[in-house]
Coordinates of C-alpha atoms in Angstrom, one line a residue:
Chain K
M1 CA 74.0 76.9 97.8
D2 CA 77.1 74.9 98.1
L3 CA 79.7 77.3 99.5
N4 CA 82.4 74.6 99.2
A5 CA 82.0 74.5 95.4
L6 CA 81.9 78.3 95.2
A7 CA 85.1 78.5 97.2
A8 CA 86.8 76.0 94.9
F9 CA 85.6 77.9 91.9
C10 CA 86.8 81.3 93.3
S11 CA 90.3 80.1 94.1
K12 CA 90.6 78.4 90.7
F13 CA 89.3 81.5 88.9
G14 CA 91.6 83.8 90.9
R15 CA 94.6 81.6 90.1
Q16 CA 93.8 81.7 86.4
L17 CA 93.6 85.5 86.5
M18 CA 96.9 85.8 88.4
E19 CA 98.7 83.3 86.2
S20 CA 97.8 85.1 83.1
G21 CA 99.2 88.4 84.4
G22 CA 96.3 90.1 86.1
E23 CA 97.1 92.8 88.7
I24 CA 96.3 92.0 92.4
Y25 CA 93.5 94.5 92.6
R26 CA 91.8 92.9 89.6
V27 CA 92.0 89.5 91.2
E28 CA 90.7 90.6 94.5
D29 CA 88.0 92.8 93.0
S30 CA 86.8 90.1 90.6
I31 CA 86.4 87.5 93.3
H32 CA 84.8 90.0 95.6
R33 CA 82.2 90.8 92.9
L34 CA 81.6 87.1 92.3
T35 CA 80.9 86.4 96.0
Q36 CA 78.6 89.4 96.2
A37 CA 76.7 88.2 93.1
Y38 CA 76.3 84.8 94.7
G39 CA 75.1 86.4 97.9
V40 CA 77.7 85.2 100.3
P41 CA 77.1 86.9 103.6
E42 CA 80.8 87.4 104.4
A43 CA 83.7 87.0 102.0
H44 CA 87.4 87.9 102.3
V45 CA 89.9 87.7 99.5
F46 CA 93.6 88.3 100.0
A47 CA 96.2 88.0 97.2
I48 CA 99.9 88.7 96.8
P49 CA 101.8 87.6 93.7
S50 CA 102.7 84.2 95.1
C51 CA 99.5 83.4 97.1
L52 CA 95.8 83.6 97.0
I53 CA 93.4 83.1 100.0
V54 CA 89.7 83.0 99.7
S55 CA 87.5 82.8 102.8
L56 CA 83.7 82.5 102.7
T57 CA 81.5 82.5 105.8
P58 CA 77.9 81.2 105.5
A59 CA 75.1 82.7 107.6
Q60 CA 75.3 79.6 109.8
G61 CA 78.2 77.3 110.3
Q62 CA 82.0 77.3 109.9
P63 CA 83.8 79.5 107.4
I64 CA 85.4 77.9 104.4
T65 CA 88.9 78.9 103.5
R66 CA 90.9 78.0 100.5
L67 CA 94.6 78.8 100.0
C68 CA 96.3 78.6 96.7
R69 CA 100.0 78.9 96.1
I70 CA 100.7 80.6 92.8
P71 CA 103.8 79.3 91.0
A72 CA 106.1 81.4 88.8
H73 CA 104.1 82.1 85.6
G74 CA 104.2 83.8 82.3
I75 CA 101.8 86.3 80.7
D76 CA 98.8 85.4 78.6
L77 CA 96.8 88.6 78.0
D78 CA 94.2 86.9 75.8
H79 CA 93.4 84.5 78.6
L80 CA 93.2 87.5 81.0
E81 CA 90.6 89.2 78.8
Q82 CA 88.6 85.9 78.5
C83 CA 88.6 85.4 82.3
N84 CA 87.5 89.0 82.8
A85 CA 84.6 88.6 80.3
L86 CA 83.6 85.3 82.1
C87 CA 83.6 87.1 85.4
R88 CA 81.2 89.8 84.1
R89 CA 79.0 87.1 82.6
L90 CA 78.9 85.1 85.9
C91 CA 78.0 88.2 87.9
R92 CA 75.1 88.8 85.5
E93 CA 73.8 85.3 85.2
V94 CA 74.8 83.6 88.5
P95 CA 74.8 80.0 87.4
P96 CA 75.4 77.2 90.0
P97 CA 79.0 77.0 91.0
E98 CA 79.5 73.6 89.3
Q99 CA 78.4 75.0 86.0
A100 CA 80.6 78.0 86.5
L101 CA 83.5 75.7 87.1
Q102 CA 82.6 73.9 83.9
L103 CA 82.6 77.2 82.0
L104 CA 86.1 78.0 83.4
D105 CA 87.4 74.6 82.5
D106 CA 86.1 75.0 78.9
L107 CA 87.9 78.4 78.8
I108 CA 91.2 76.9 79.9
V109 CA 91.0 74.0 77.4
T110 CA 89.9 76.2 74.4
R111 CA 92.2 79.2 74.9
P112 CA 93.9 80.2 71.8
R113 CA 97.7 80.0 71.8
Y114 CA 100.3 80.9 69.3
S115 CA 102.5 78.1 68.0
N116 CA 106.2 78.0 69.0
A117 CA 107.0 79.2 65.5
A118 CA 104.7 82.2 65.7
V119 CA 106.1 83.2 69.1
L120 CA 109.6 83.0 67.7
F121 CA 108.5 85.1 64.7
G122 CA 107.2 87.6 67.2
H123 CA 110.6 87.7 69.0
A124 CA 112.4 88.1 65.7
I125 CA 110.4 91.0 64.4
T126 CA 110.3 92.7 67.8
G127 CA 114.1 92.6 67.9
G128 CA 114.4 93.7 64.3
F129 CA 112.0 96.7 64.5
F130 CA 113.4 97.9 67.8
T131 CA 116.8 98.0 66.1
L132 CA 115.3 100.1 63.4
F133 CA 113.6 102.2 66.1
F134 CA 116.9 103.0 67.7
G135 CA 118.3 104.1 64.4
G136 CA 119.7 101.0 62.8
S137 CA 120.3 100.4 59.1
V138 CA 118.5 97.8 57.0
M139 CA 121.3 95.3 57.6
D140 CA 121.1 96.0 61.4
F141 CA 117.4 95.2 61.1
V142 CA 118.3 91.7 59.9
C143 CA 120.9 91.3 62.7
G144 CA 118.3 92.5 65.2
C145 CA 115.9 89.8 63.9
L146 CA 118.5 87.2 64.4
C147 CA 119.4 88.4 67.9
G148 CA 115.7 88.5 68.8
L149 CA 115.3 85.0 67.5
L150 CA 118.1 83.9 69.7
I151 CA 116.5 85.5 72.8
G152 CA 113.2 83.8 71.9
L153 CA 115.0 80.4 71.6
S154 CA 117.0 80.9 74.8
T155 CA 114.1 82.1 77.0
R156 CA 111.9 79.2 75.8
F157 CA 114.4 76.4 75.7
L158 CA 117.1 77.2 78.2
T159 CA 114.9 76.1 81.2
P160 CA 116.2 72.5 81.2
I161 CA 119.8 73.8 81.2
A162 CA 119.7 77.0 83.3
G163 CA 116.9 75.8 85.6
S164 CA 113.8 77.7 86.5
N165 CA 115.7 80.6 87.9
A166 CA 114.4 83.6 85.9
F167 CA 117.3 85.8 87.0
F168 CA 119.9 83.5 85.6
R169 CA 117.9 82.8 82.5
T170 CA 117.6 86.5 81.7
L171 CA 121.3 86.9 82.4
L172 CA 122.2 84.1 80.0
S173 CA 119.8 85.3 77.2
A174 CA 121.2 88.9 77.5
A175 CA 124.8 87.7 77.3
L176 CA 124.1 85.4 74.3
S177 CA 122.3 88.0 72.3
S178 CA 124.9 90.6 73.0
L179 CA 127.7 88.3 72.0
L180 CA 125.8 87.4 68.8
A181 CA 125.4 91.1 68.0
Q182 CA 129.1 91.6 68.3
L183 CA 129.9 88.6 66.2
L184 CA 127.5 89.7 63.5
V185 CA 129.2 93.1 63.4
L186 CA 132.6 91.5 63.3
S187 CA 131.6 89.3 60.4
G188 CA 130.6 92.4 58.5
L189 CA 126.8 91.8 58.4
G190 CA 125.8 94.5 60.9
H191 CA 127.0 98.0 61.3
S192 CA 126.4 99.1 64.8
A193 CA 126.7 96.5 67.6
D194 CA 125.3 98.9 70.2
T195 CA 122.0 99.5 68.2
I196 CA 121.5 95.8 67.6
T197 CA 122.1 94.9 71.2
I198 CA 119.8 97.5 72.5
G199 CA 117.1 96.5 70.0
A200 CA 117.2 92.9 70.9
L201 CA 117.5 93.6 74.7
M202 CA 114.1 95.4 74.6
L203 CA 112.6 91.8 74.5
L204 CA 114.1 91.2 78.0
V205 CA 113.6 94.6 79.7
P206 CA 111.2 94.4 82.7
G207 CA 108.6 96.6 81.2
V208 CA 105.7 94.4 82.3
A209 CA 106.8 94.1 85.9
L210 CA 107.4 97.9 86.0
T211 CA 104.0 98.7 84.6
T212 CA 102.3 96.2 86.9
A213 CA 104.2 97.5 89.9
M214 CA 103.1 101.1 89.2
R215 CA 99.5 100.1 88.8
E216 CA 99.5 98.1 92.0
I217 CA 101.1 100.8 94.1
M218 CA 98.5 103.2 92.6
A219 CA 95.8 100.9 93.7
G220 CA 97.2 100.7 97.2
D221 CA 98.6 97.1 97.1
L222 CA 102.0 98.0 98.5
I223 CA 103.2 94.5 99.2
S224 CA 102.6 93.3 95.6
G225 CA 103.8 96.6 94.2
L226 CA 107.1 96.3 96.1
S227 CA 107.5 92.7 95.0
H228 CA 107.0 93.6 91.4
T229 CA 109.4 96.5 91.7
T230 CA 112.0 94.2 93.2
E231 CA 111.4 91.8 90.2
S232 CA 112.0 94.6 87.7
V233 CA 115.1 95.8 89.4
L234 CA 116.5 92.3 89.6
T235 CA 115.7 91.7 85.9
A236 CA 117.4 94.9 84.9
T237 CA 120.4 93.9 87.0
A238 CA 120.5 90.5 85.2
I239 CA 120.4 92.2 81.8
A240 CA 123.1 94.6 82.9
L241 CA 125.3 91.8 84.2
G242 CA 124.7 89.6 81.1
T243 CA 125.6 92.4 78.6
G244 CA 128.5 93.5 80.8
A245 CA 130.0 90.0 80.7
A246 CA 129.4 89.8 76.9
L247 CA 131.0 93.3 76.4
A248 CA 134.0 92.3 78.5
L249 CA 134.3 89.1 76.4
G250 CA 133.9 91.2 73.2
T251 CA 136.9 93.4 74.0
L252 CA 139.0 90.2 74.0
L253 CA 137.8 89.2 70.6
Chain E
M1 CA 113.9 112.2 53.4
E2 CA 115.1 113.5 56.7
F3 CA 111.5 113.9 57.8
L4 CA 110.9 110.2 56.9
I5 CA 113.9 109.0 58.9
D6 CA 113.5 111.2 61.9
W7 CA 109.7 111.1 62.3
V8 CA 107.9 108.4 60.3
L9 CA 110.4 105.5 60.5
P10 CA 110.6 105.4 64.4
C11 CA 106.8 105.5 64.7
I12 CA 106.3 102.7 62.1
S13 CA 109.0 100.5 63.7
S14 CA 107.5 101.2 67.1
F15 CA 104.1 100.0 65.7
F16 CA 105.6 96.7 64.4
A17 CA 107.7 96.1 67.4
C18 CA 104.6 96.3 69.5
I19 CA 102.8 93.9 67.1
G20 CA 105.8 91.5 67.7
F21 CA 105.2 91.7 71.4
C22 CA 101.6 90.7 70.8
F23 CA 102.9 87.3 69.7
V24 CA 105.0 87.0 72.8
F25 CA 102.2 88.0 75.2
N26 CA 99.5 86.1 73.3
I27 CA 97.1 88.8 72.0
H28 CA 94.9 87.9 69.1
G29 CA 92.8 89.8 66.6
P30 CA 92.1 93.6 66.6
G31 CA 93.9 93.9 70.0
M32 CA 97.2 93.7 68.1
I33 CA 96.4 96.8 66.0
I34 CA 95.4 98.7 69.1
C35 CA 98.6 97.8 70.9
G36 CA 100.7 98.7 67.8
G37 CA 98.8 102.0 67.5
G38 CA 99.5 102.7 71.2
G39 CA 103.2 102.2 70.7
A40 CA 103.3 104.4 67.6
L41 CA 101.2 107.1 69.3
G42 CA 103.5 107.1 72.4
W43 CA 106.6 107.7 70.3
L44 CA 104.9 110.3 68.2
V45 CA 103.9 112.3 71.3
Y46 CA 107.5 111.9 72.6
L47 CA 108.8 113.3 69.3
L48 CA 106.3 116.1 69.1
A49 CA 106.9 117.1 72.7
V50 CA 110.3 118.5 71.6
F51 CA 108.5 121.6 70.5
A52 CA 107.0 122.1 73.9
T53 CA 109.9 121.3 76.2
G54 CA 113.6 120.6 76.0
S55 CA 113.6 118.2 79.0
E56 CA 113.9 114.6 78.0
I57 CA 112.3 113.3 81.2
L58 CA 109.3 115.6 80.6
R59 CA 108.9 114.3 77.1
F60 CA 108.8 110.7 78.4
L61 CA 106.2 111.8 81.0
L62 CA 103.9 113.3 78.3
A63 CA 104.2 110.2 76.1
A64 CA 103.3 107.9 79.0
I65 CA 100.3 110.1 79.8
A66 CA 99.1 109.9 76.2
I67 CA 99.5 106.1 76.1
T68 CA 97.7 105.6 79.4
V69 CA 94.7 107.8 78.3
Y70 CA 94.7 106.0 74.9
S71 CA 94.7 102.5 76.6
E72 CA 92.0 103.5 79.0
I73 CA 89.8 104.7 76.2
M74 CA 90.4 101.6 74.1
A75 CA 89.8 99.3 77.1
R76 CA 86.4 101.0 77.6
V77 CA 85.5 100.7 73.9
R78 CA 86.5 97.0 73.7
R79 CA 85.4 96.2 77.3
C80 CA 88.7 94.6 78.1
P81 CA 91.2 95.0 80.9
V82 CA 93.4 98.1 80.5
T83 CA 96.5 96.1 81.3
S84 CA 96.7 94.4 77.9
Y85 CA 97.1 97.5 75.9
L86 CA 99.0 99.6 78.5
I87 CA 101.7 97.0 79.1
I88 CA 102.6 96.6 75.4
A89 CA 102.2 100.2 74.3
L90 CA 104.5 101.4 77.1
L91 CA 107.3 98.9 76.2
P92 CA 109.0 101.1 73.5
L93 CA 109.5 103.8 76.1
V94 CA 111.1 101.5 78.7
P95 CA 114.8 102.6 78.9
G96 CA 116.5 99.4 77.7
G97 CA 119.1 101.5 76.0
G98 CA 119.9 103.2 79.3
I99 CA 120.7 99.9 81.0
Y100 CA 123.0 99.0 78.1
E101 CA 124.6 102.4 78.0
A102 CA 125.3 102.3 81.7
M103 CA 126.8 98.9 81.5
R104 CA 129.0 99.8 78.5
C105 CA 130.5 102.8 80.4
C106 CA 131.0 100.6 83.5
V107 CA 132.9 97.9 81.5
Q108 CA 135.0 100.7 79.9
G109 CA 135.8 101.9 83.4
D110 CA 134.2 105.4 83.0
T111 CA 132.5 105.8 86.4
A112 CA 131.2 109.3 85.8
L113 CA 129.4 108.4 82.5
F114 CA 128.2 105.2 84.1
L115 CA 126.5 107.1 87.0
A116 CA 125.1 109.6 84.6
A117 CA 123.5 106.9 82.4
L118 CA 122.2 105.1 85.5
V119 CA 120.5 108.3 86.9
R120 CA 119.0 109.0 83.5
T121 CA 117.6 105.4 83.3
F122 CA 116.0 105.7 86.7
G123 CA 114.7 109.2 85.7
I124 CA 113.0 107.8 82.7
A125 CA 111.5 104.8 84.6
G126 CA 110.2 107.2 87.2
A127 CA 108.7 109.4 84.5
L128 CA 106.9 106.4 83.0
A129 CA 105.5 105.5 86.4
L130 CA 104.3 109.0 87.1
G131 CA 102.9 109.3 83.6
A132 CA 100.8 106.2 83.9
L133 CA 99.6 107.4 87.3
L134 CA 98.7 110.8 86.0
G135 CA 97.2 109.4 82.9
S136 CA 94.7 107.2 84.6
S137 CA 93.9 109.8 87.2
I138 CA 93.2 112.4 84.5
F139 CA 91.0 109.8 82.7
R140 CA 89.0 109.1 85.9
I141 CA 88.4 112.8 86.5
L142 CA 87.4 113.5 82.9
S143 CA 85.0 110.6 82.6
P144 CA 83.5 109.8 86.1
S145 CA 80.3 108.3 84.7
F146 CA 82.2 106.3 82.2
Y147 CA 84.3 104.9 84.9
R148 CA 81.5 104.0 87.2
T149 CA 79.6 101.9 84.7
Q150 CA 82.6 99.7 84.3
K151 CA 85.6 98.8 86.4

């Protein structure tokens, strides 16, 4: 069997898992199972949030190592599920690596994605219902939807202005939505600026990083767990700084 | 009426807020309902726990355990990664309000209240972490055979 092709497939597959938001142990475990299914005598996988290394050693000859730098990425849980299902299928059927690569490419091309409008709609109703959740009135719900929409717009379209720095982007989004909430209350549309701000901020809170960090520390991946913990603390700080700035501005209004 | 506002409304809004997150994190089909159900269940457990304990942190802990067990079961049923359901269902419990509260007190210059809100926020985050840990450990102990067939 062509170990080169298998190594190429493994690193690409691992990268897909990681970029769609998979935990480190899931990435390492999946690739490990794949190499076992393909009967590689000795295989090592090492992953941290920004890097993936796959090393396969044939019975005779030189080991083949592939290193893959993982860029900053979003979350795509549907793709994660699909990749997971593909991994199970490959372990069962063990097709040639070239065919496996083809299957993975098909998966990447055909993955379902929500349109921009649907994602913005998701942001809006999340903001609105969290406002209700924290005890807002019906008018607050409408304001929460607007603030959620603003966060959706700013997280998606601020990148050209604010750069790819996630910390600064979160800070700006939090400040903008908090300002909008205060303006809406001043204009008489909303009742409670606090409730609206908290409701919309739930879109930015580092819940995912926190959950991932816990699961990784539980699984014993301390480096990745710490790196995700840092990420969530930094994001929380960005939110706090952003709302703090907006609140200070608000007192001037 | 009071029953509706105090009990039913938060659970329903938690359900729909989680559905909104499904759009953000790209979940399609029946997974959306499962995520929403998890969010509603978590808040219901949090509300019901008031009869068992007065401690807020403990209530968050119980809710996190309930969500984790629920997500693990649903992941087994649908043969999907646990992460998808767990991440979204836990989101309503994440102390976003605490961060805001702390910052507001800080801007107003009330250091004592600021520190209190900060400690409370970290307490809740810790309770969620511990709850998720306990939840999946409990699940593994209760269903060892279930766990071995699928990882």
